[in-house]
mmCIF file with all atom_site columns, C-alpha atoms in Angstrom:
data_model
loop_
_atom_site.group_PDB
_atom_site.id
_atom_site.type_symbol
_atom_site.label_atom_id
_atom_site.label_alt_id
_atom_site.label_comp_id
_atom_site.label_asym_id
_atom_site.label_entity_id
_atom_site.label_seq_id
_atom_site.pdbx_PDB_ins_code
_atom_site.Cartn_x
_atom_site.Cartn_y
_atom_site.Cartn_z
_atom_site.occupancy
_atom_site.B_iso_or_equiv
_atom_site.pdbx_formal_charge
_atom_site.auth_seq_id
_atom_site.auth_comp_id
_atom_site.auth_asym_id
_atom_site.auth_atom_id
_atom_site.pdbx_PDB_model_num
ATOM 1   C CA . UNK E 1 1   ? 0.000   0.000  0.000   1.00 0.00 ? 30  UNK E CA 1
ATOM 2   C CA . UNK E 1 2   ? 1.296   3.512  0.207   1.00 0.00 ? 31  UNK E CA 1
ATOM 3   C CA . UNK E 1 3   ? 2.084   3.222  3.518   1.00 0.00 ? 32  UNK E CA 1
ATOM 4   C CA . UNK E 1 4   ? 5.821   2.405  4.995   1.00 0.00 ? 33  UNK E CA 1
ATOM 5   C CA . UNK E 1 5   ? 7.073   1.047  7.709   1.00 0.00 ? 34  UNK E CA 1
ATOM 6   C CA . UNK E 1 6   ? 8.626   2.041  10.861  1.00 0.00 ? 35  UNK E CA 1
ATOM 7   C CA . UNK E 1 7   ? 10.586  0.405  14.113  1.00 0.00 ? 36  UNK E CA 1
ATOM 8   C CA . UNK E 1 8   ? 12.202  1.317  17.218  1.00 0.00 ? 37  UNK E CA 1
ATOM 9   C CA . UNK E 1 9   ? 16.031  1.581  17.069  1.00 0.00 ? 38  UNK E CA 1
ATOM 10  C CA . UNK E 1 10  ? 16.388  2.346  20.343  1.00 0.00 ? 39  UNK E CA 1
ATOM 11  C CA . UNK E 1 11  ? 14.506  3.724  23.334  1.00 0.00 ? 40  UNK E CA 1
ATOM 12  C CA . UNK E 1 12  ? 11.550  1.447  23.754  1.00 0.00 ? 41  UNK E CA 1
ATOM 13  C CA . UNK E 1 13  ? 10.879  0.314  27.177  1.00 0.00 ? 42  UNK E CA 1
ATOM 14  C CA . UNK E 1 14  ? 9.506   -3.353 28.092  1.00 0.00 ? 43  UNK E CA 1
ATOM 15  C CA . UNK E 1 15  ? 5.909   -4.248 26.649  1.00 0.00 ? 44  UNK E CA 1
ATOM 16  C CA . UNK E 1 16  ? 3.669   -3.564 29.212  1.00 0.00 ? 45  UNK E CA 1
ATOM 17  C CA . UNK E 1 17  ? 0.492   -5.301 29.616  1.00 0.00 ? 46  UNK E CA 1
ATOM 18  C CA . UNK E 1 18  ? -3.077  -3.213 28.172  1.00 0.00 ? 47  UNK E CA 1
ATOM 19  C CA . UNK E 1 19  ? -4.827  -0.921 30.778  1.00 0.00 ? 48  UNK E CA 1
ATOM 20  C CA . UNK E 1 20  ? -8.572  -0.354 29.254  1.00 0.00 ? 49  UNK E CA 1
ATOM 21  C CA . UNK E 1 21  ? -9.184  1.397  32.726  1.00 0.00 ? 50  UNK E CA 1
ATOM 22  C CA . UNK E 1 22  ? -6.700  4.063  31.727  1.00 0.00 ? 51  UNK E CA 1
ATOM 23  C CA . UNK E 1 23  ? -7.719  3.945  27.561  1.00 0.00 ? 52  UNK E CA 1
ATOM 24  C CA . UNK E 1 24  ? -4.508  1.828  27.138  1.00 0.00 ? 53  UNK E CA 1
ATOM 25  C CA . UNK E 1 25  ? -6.151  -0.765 24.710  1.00 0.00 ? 54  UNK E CA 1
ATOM 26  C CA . UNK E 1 26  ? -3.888  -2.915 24.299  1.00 0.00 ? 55  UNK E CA 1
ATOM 27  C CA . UNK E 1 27  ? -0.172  -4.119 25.057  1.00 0.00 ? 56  UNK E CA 1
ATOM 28  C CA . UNK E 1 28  ? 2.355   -0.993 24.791  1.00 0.00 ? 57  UNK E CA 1
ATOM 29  C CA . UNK E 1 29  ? 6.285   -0.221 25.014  1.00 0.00 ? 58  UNK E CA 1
ATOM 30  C CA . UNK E 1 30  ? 6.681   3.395  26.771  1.00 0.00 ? 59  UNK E CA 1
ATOM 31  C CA . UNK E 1 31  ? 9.671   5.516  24.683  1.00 0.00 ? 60  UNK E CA 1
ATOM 32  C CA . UNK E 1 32  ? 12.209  6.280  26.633  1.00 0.00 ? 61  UNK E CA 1
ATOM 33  C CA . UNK E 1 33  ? 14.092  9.738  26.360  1.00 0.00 ? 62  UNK E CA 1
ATOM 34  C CA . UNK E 1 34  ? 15.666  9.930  23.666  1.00 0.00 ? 63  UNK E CA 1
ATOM 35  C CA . UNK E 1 35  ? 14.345  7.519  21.415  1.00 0.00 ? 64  UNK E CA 1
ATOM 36  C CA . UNK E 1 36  ? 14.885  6.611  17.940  1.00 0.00 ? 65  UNK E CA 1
ATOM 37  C CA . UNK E 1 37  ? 12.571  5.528  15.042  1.00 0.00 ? 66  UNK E CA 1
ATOM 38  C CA . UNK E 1 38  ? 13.771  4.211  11.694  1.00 0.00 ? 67  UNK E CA 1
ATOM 39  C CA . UNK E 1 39  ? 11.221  5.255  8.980   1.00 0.00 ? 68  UNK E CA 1
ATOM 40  C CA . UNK E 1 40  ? 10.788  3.435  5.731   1.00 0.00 ? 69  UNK E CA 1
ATOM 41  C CA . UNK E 1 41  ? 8.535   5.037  3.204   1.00 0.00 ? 70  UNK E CA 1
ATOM 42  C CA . UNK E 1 42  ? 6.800   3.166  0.280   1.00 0.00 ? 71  UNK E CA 1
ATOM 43  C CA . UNK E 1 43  ? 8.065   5.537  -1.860  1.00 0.00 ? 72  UNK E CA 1
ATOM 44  C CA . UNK E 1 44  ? 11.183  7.745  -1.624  1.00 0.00 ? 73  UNK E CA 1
ATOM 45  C CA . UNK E 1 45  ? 11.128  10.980 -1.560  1.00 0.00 ? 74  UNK E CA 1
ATOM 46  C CA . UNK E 1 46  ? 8.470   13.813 -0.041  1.00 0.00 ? 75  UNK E CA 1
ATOM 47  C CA . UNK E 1 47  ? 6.107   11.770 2.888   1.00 0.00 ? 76  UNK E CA 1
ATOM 48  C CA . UNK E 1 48  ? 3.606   13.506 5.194   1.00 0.00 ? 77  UNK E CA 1
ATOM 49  C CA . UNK E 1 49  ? 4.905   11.584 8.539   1.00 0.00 ? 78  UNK E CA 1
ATOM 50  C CA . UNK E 1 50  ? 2.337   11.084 11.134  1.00 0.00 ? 79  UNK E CA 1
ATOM 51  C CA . UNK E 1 51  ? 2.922   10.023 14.843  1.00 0.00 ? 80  UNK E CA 1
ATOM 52  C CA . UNK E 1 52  ? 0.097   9.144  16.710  1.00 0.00 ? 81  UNK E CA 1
ATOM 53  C CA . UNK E 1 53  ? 1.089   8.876  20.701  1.00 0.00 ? 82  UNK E CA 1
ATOM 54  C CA . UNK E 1 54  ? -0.375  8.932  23.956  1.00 0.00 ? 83  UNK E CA 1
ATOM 55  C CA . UNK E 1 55  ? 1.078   10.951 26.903  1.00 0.00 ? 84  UNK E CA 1
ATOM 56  C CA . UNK E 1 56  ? 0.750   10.934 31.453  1.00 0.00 ? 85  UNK E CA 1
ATOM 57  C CA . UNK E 1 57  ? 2.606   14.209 31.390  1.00 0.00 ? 86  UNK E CA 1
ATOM 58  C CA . UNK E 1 58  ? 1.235   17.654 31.331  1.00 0.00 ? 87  UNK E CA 1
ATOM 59  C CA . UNK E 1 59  ? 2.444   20.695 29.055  1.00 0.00 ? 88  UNK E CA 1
ATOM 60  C CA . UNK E 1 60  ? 4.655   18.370 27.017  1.00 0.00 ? 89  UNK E CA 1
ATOM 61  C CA . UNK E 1 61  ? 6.213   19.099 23.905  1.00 0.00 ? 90  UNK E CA 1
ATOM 62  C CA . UNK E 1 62  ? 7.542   16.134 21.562  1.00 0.00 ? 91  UNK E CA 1
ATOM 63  C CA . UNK E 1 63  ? 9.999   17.268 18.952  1.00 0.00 ? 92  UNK E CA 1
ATOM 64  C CA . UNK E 1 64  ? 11.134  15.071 16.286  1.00 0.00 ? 93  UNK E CA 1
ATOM 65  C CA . UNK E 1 65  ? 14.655  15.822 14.657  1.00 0.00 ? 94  UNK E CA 1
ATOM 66  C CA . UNK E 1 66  ? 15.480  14.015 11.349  1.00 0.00 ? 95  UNK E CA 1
ATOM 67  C CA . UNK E 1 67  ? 19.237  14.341 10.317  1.00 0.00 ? 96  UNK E CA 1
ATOM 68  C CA . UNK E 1 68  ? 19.670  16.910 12.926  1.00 0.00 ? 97  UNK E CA 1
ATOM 69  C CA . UNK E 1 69  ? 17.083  19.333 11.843  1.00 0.00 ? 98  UNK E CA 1
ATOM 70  C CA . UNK E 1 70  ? 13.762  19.783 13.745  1.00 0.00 ? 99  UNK E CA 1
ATOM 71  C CA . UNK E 1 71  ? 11.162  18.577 11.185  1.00 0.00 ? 100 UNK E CA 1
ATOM 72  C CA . UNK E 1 72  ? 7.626   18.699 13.896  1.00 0.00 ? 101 UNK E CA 1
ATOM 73  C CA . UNK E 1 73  ? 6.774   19.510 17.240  1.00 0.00 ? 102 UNK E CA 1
ATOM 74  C CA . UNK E 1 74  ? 3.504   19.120 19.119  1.00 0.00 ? 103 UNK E CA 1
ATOM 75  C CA . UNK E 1 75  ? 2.402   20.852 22.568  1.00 0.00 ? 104 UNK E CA 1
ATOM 76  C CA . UNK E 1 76  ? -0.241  18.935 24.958  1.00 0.00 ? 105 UNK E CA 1
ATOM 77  C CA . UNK E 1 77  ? -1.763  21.089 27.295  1.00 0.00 ? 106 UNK E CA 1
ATOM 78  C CA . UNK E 1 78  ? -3.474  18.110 29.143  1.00 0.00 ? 107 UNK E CA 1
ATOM 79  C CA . UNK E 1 79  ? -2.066  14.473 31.206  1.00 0.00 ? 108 UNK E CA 1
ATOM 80  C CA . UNK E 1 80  ? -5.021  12.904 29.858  1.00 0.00 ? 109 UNK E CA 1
ATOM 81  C CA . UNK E 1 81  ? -2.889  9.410  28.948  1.00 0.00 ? 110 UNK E CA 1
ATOM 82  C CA . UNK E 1 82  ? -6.401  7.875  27.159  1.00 0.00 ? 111 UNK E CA 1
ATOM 83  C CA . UNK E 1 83  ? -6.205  10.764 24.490  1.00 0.00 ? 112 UNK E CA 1
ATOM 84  C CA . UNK E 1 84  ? -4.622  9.939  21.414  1.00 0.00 ? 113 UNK E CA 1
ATOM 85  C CA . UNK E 1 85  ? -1.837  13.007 20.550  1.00 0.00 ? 114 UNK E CA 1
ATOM 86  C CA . UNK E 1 86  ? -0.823  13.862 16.912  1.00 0.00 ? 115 UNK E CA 1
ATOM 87  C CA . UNK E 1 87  ? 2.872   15.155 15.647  1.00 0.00 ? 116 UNK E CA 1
ATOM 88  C CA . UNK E 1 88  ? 2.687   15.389 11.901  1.00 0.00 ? 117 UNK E CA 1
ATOM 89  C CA . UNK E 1 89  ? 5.135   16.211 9.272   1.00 0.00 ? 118 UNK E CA 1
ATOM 90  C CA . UNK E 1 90  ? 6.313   16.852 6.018   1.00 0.00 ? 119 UNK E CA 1
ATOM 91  C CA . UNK E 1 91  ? 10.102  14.864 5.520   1.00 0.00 ? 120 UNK E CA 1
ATOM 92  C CA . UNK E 1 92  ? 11.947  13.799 2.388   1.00 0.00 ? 121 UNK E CA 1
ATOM 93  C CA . UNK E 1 93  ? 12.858  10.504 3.488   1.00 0.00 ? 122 UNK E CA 1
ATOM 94  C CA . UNK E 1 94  ? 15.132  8.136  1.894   1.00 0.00 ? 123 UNK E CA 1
ATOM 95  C CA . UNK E 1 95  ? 14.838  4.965  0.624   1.00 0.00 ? 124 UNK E CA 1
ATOM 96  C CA . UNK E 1 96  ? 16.994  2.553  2.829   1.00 0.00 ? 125 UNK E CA 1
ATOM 97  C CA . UNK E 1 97  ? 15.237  3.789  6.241   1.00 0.00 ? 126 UNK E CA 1
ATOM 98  C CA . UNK E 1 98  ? 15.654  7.170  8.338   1.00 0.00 ? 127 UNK E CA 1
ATOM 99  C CA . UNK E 1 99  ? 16.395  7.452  11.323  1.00 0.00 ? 128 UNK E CA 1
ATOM 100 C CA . UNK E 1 100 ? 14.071  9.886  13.594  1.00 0.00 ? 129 UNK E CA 1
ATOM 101 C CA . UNK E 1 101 ? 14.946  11.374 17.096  1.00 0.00 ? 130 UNK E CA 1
ATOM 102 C CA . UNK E 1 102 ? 12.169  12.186 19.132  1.00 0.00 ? 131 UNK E CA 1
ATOM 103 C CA . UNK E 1 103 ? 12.889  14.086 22.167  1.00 0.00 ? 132 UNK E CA 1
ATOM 104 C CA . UNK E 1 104 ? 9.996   15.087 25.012  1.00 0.00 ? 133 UNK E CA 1
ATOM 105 C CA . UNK E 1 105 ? 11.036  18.307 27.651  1.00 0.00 ? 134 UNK E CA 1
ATOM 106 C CA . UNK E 1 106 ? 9.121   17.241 30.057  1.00 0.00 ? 135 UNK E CA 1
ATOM 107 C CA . UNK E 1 107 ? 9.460   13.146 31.482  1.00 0.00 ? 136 UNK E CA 1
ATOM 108 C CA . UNK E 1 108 ? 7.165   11.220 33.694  1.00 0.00 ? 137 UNK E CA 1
ATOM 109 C CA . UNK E 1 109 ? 9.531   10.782 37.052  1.00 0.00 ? 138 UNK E CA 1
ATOM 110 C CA . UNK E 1 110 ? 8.787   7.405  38.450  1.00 0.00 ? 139 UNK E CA 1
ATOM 111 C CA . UNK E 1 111 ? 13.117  6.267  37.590  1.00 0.00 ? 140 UNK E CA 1
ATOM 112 C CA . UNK E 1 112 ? 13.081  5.439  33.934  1.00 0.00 ? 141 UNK E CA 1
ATOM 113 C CA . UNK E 1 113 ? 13.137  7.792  31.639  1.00 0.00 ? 142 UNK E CA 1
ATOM 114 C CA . UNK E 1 114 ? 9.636   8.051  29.911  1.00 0.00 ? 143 UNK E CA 1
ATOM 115 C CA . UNK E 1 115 ? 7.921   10.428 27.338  1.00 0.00 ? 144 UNK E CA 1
ATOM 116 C CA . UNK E 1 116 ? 5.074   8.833  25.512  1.00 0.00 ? 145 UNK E CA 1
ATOM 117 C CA . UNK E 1 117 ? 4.054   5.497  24.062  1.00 0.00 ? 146 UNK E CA 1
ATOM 118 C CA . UNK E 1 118 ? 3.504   5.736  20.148  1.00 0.00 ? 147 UNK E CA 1
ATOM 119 C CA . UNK E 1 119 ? 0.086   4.504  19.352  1.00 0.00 ? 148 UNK E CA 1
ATOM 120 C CA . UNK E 1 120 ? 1.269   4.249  15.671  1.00 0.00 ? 149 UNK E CA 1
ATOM 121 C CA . UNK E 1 121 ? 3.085   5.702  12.580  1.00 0.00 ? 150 UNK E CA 1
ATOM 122 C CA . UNK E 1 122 ? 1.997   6.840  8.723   1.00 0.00 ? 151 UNK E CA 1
ATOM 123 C CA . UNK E 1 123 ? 4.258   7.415  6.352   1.00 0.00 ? 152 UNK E CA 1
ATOM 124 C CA . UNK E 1 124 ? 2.732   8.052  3.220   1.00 0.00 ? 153 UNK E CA 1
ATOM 125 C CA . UNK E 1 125 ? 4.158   10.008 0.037   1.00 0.00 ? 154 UNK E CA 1
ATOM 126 C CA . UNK E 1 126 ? 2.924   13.471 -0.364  1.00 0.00 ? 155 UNK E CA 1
ATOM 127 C CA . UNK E 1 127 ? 1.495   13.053 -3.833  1.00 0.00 ? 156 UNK E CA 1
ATOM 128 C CA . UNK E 1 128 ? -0.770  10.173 -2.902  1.00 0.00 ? 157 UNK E CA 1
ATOM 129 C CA . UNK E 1 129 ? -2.294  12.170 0.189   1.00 0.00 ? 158 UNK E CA 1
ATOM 130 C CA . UNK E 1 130 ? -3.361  14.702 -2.130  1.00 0.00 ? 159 UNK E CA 1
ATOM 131 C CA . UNK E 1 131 ? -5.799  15.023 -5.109  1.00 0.00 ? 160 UNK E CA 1
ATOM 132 C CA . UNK E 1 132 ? -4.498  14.770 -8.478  1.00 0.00 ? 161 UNK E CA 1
ATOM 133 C CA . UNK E 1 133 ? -3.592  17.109 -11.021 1.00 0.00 ? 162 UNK E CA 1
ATOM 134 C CA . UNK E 1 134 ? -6.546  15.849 -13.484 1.00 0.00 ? 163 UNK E CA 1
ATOM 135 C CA . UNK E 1 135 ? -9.188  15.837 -10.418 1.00 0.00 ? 164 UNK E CA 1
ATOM 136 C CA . UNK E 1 136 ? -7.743  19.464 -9.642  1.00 0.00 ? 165 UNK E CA 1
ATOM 137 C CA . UNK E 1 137 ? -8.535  20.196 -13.760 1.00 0.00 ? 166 UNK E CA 1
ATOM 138 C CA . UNK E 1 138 ? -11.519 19.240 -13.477 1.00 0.00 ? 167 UNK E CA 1
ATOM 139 C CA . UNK E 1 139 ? -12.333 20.572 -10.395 1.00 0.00 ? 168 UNK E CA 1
ATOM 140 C CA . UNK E 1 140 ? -11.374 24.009 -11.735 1.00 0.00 ? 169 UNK E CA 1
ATOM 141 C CA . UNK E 1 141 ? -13.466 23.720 -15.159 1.00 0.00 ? 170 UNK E CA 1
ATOM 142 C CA . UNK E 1 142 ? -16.396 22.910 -13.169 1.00 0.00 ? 171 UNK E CA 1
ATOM 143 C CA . UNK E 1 143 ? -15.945 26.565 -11.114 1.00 0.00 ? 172 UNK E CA 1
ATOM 144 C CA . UNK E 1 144 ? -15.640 28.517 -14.778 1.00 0.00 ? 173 UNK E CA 1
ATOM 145 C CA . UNK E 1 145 ? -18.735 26.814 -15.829 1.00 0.00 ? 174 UNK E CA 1
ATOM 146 C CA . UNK E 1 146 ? -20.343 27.458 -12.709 1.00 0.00 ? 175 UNK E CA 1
ATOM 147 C CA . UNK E 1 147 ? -19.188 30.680 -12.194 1.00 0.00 ? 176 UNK E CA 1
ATOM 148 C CA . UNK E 1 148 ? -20.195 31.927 -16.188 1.00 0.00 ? 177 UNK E CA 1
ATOM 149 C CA . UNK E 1 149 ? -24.223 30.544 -15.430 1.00 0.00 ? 178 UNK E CA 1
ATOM 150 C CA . UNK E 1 150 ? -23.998 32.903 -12.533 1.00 0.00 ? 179 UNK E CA 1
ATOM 151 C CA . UNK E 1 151 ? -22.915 35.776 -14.657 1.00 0.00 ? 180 UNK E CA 1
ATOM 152 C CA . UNK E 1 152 ? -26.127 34.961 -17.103 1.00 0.00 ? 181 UNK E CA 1
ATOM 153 C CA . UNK E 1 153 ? -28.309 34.419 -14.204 1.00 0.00 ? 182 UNK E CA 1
ATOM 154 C CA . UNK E 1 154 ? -27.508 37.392 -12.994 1.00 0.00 ? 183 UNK E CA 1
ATOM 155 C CA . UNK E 1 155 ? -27.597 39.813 -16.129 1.00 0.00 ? 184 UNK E CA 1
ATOM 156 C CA . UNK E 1 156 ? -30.987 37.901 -16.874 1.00 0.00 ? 185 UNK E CA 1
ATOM 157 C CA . UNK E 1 157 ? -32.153 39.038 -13.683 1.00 0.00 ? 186 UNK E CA 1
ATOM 158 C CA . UNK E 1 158 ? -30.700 42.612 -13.897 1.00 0.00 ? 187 UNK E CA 1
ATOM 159 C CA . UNK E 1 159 ? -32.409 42.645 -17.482 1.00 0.00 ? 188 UNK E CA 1
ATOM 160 C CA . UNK E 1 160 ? -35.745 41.354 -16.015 1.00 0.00 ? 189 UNK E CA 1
#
């Protein structure tokens, strides 16, 4: 599908068993601070990146870094750990895999160092998450057409 693939490199915690009580659904690894994904598009090239993660801690922000750059961030106002969090980005990602640093500034303190658990990854290339050029064509003929029967409808009226 257009979808790739992604993995922990390093930073995952031990699988913990699911807490429905909590909105934790099923099994889950926290991500320790720093940790590292490796991202594999489908294709290579421009991907929208999106990182869907849950969080305990309060007025958190998760930044991702990609070859040392800062490609997303996302703030969370709330500790509410059932809500599912977005970070989403635009990357041009390789073929081979990437390698993406996610770093949290603020950690849950109970000895290890935790951020958030990721709930799951897209990685899909730009030009399939948005319409095509003949759809956008189209799209634009049928606003001409429109807008030159509102033009006659209009001076038929003004005439009447």
């Amino acid at each position: 599908g257009d979808n790739g693939n992604w993995s922990y490199v390093d930073g995952a915690d031990y699988e913990e068993p699911a807490h429905p009580h909590l909105g934790l659904l099923r099994p889950f690894r926290w991500s320790l601070d720093p940790c590292i994904l490796r991202l594999i598009p489908s294709v290579a090239g421009a991907n929208q990146v999106t990182i869907r993660y849950q969080t305990a801690v309060a007025e958190q922000t998760l930044v991702a870094h990609l070859d040392g750059e800062i490609v997303g961030s996302n703030y969370v106002e709330s500790s509410d750990i059932s809500a599912i969090r977005v970070l989403s980005f635009d990357a041009d990602l390789a073929e081979g895999g990437n390698d993406l640093r996610l770093n949290a500034d603020r950690l849950l303190g109970d000895g290890r160092t935790l951020s958030v658990i990721i709930d799951g990854v897209s990685i899909v290339p730009v030009t399939a998450s948005g319409p095509s050029a003949d759809v956008l064509s189209r799209a634009v003929d049928m606003a001409r057409r429109l807008a030159r029967r509102m033009v006659r409808a209009v001076g038929v009226l003004l005439r009447g």
